[in-house]
Short mmCIF file of C-alpha atoms in Angstrom, two decimals:
data_model
loop_
_atom_site.label_atom_id
_atom_site.label_comp_id
_atom_site.label_asym_id
_atom_site.label_seq_id
_atom_site.Cartn_x
_atom_site.Cartn_y
_atom_site.Cartn_z
CA MET A 230 -6.22 10.26 4.77
CA SER A 231 -9.50 9.12 2.95
CA LEU A 232 -9.65 10.99 -0.59
CA LEU A 233 -13.15 12.47 0.47
CA LEU A 234 -11.32 14.15 2.90
CA PHE A 235 -8.12 15.31 0.88
CA LEU A 236 -10.27 16.97 -1.71
CA ARG A 237 -12.41 18.78 0.81
CA GLY A 238 -9.48 20.53 2.19
CA LEU A 239 -8.03 21.12 -0.84
CA VAL A 240 -11.24 22.71 -2.33
CA GLY A 241 -11.33 24.91 0.86
CA VAL A 242 -7.90 26.09 0.77
CA LEU A 243 -8.33 27.10 -3.27
CA VAL A 244 -11.94 28.79 -2.35
CA VAL A 245 -11.04 30.99 0.38
CA PHE A 246 -7.55 31.67 -1.79
CA ALA A 247 -9.92 32.55 -4.96
CA ILE A 248 -12.24 34.80 -2.67
CA THR A 249 -9.33 36.48 -0.87
CA THR A 250 -7.66 37.18 -4.58
CA TYR A 251 -10.96 38.55 -5.79
CA VAL A 252 -11.14 40.78 -3.00
CA VAL A 253 -7.63 41.95 -3.60
CA THR A 254 -7.51 42.09 -7.12
CA GLN A 255 -11.41 42.73 -8.03
CA SER A 256 -10.24 40.74 -11.11
CA LEU A 257 -12.17 37.34 -12.43
CA TRP A 258 -9.23 36.86 -15.07
CA THR A 259 -6.35 37.18 -12.76
CA THR A 260 -8.04 35.25 -9.54
CA PHE A 261 -8.58 32.29 -11.86
CA ILE A 262 -4.91 32.08 -13.44
CA GLN A 263 -3.70 32.64 -9.62
CA THR A 264 -6.13 30.21 -7.91
CA VAL A 265 -5.03 27.34 -11.03
CA ILE A 266 -1.17 28.28 -10.09
CA CYS A 267 -1.97 27.51 -6.26
CA ALA A 268 -3.66 24.10 -6.97
CA ILE A 269 -0.80 23.12 -8.85
CA LEU A 270 1.65 24.30 -6.23
CA LEU A 271 -0.50 22.75 -3.49
CA GLN A 272 -0.34 19.50 -5.66
CA VAL A 273 3.55 19.30 -6.75
CA GLY A 274 3.89 20.06 -2.28
CA TYR A 275 1.65 16.88 -1.56
CA PHE A 276 3.58 14.91 -4.33
CA ALA A 277 7.11 16.32 -2.50
CA ALA A 278 5.93 15.05 0.78
CA VAL A 279 4.45 11.84 -0.13
CA LEU A 280 8.30 11.28 -1.64
CA PHE A 281 9.65 12.50 1.33
CA MET A 282 8.16 9.92 3.72
CA VAL A 283 8.46 6.98 1.25
CA TRP A 284 11.82 8.13 1.00
CA ARG A 285 12.71 8.16 4.47
CA SER A 286 10.63 4.73 5.43
CA GLY A 287 12.85 3.15 3.05
CA ALA A 288 15.83 4.44 5.23
CA LYS A 289 14.71 3.46 8.42
CA ASN A 290 14.00 0.07 6.97
CA SER A 291 17.71 -0.32 5.23
CA GLN A 292 18.96 0.99 8.81
CA ALA A 293 16.91 -2.00 10.52
CA THR A 294 17.89 -4.75 8.46
CA ALA A 295 21.53 -3.49 8.65
CA SER A 296 21.20 -3.87 12.46
CA ARG A 297 19.87 -7.01 12.40
CA SER A 298 22.24 -8.83 10.26
CA ASP A 299 24.88 -7.05 12.94
CA ASP A 300 22.91 -8.66 15.38
CA SER A 301 22.73 -11.98 13.88
CA ILE A 302 26.59 -11.74 13.40
CA GLN A 303 27.08 -11.32 16.93
CA THR A 304 24.83 -13.85 18.35
CA SER A 305 26.15 -16.59 16.06
CA GLY A 306 28.66 -17.86 18.17
CA THR A 307 26.24 -17.97 21.01
CA GLU A 308 24.27 -20.74 22.32
CA GLU A 309 20.20 -20.38 21.50
CA GLN A 310 18.19 -20.06 23.66
CA PRO A 311 14.94 -22.93 23.55
CA ALA A 312 11.37 -21.15 22.15
CA ALA A 313 8.95 -20.32 24.67
CA LYS A 314 5.85 -22.82 24.68
CA ILE A 315 3.06 -22.01 22.65
CA SER A 316 -0.10 -22.22 24.86
CA GLN A 317 -3.62 -22.46 24.20
CA LEU A 318 -5.36 -19.25 23.28
CA PRO A 319 -8.48 -18.68 25.69
CA GLY A 320 -11.45 -19.03 23.94
CA VAL A 321 -10.42 -20.54 20.94
CA SER A 322 -10.45 -24.25 20.29
CA GLY A 323 -7.88 -25.97 18.29
CA SER A 324 -5.13 -23.12 18.54
CA GLN A 325 -3.23 -25.79 20.31
CA HIS A 326 0.12 -26.59 18.76
CA PRO A 327 1.90 -30.06 19.15
#
């Protein structure tokens, strides 16, 4: 997600929240304070979501690494199969390997 798209969404949510709060309370001061609190809560929630996604991707990577090491232990006693022959890419000159 681009920064511009994120900022547009954030400002849009805060404007709608501020208008609704002003209609309900009829107080500029209360609207300002509650909108600032809303902005802080949105940022904390966004930070927590990003932190969770990073943590989850790290857990997936460690599981994938563990399964790959288990596979290599299981196949270490077997015969290795020869690698497939690499052919030239169509339309690309000089991509043939010896």
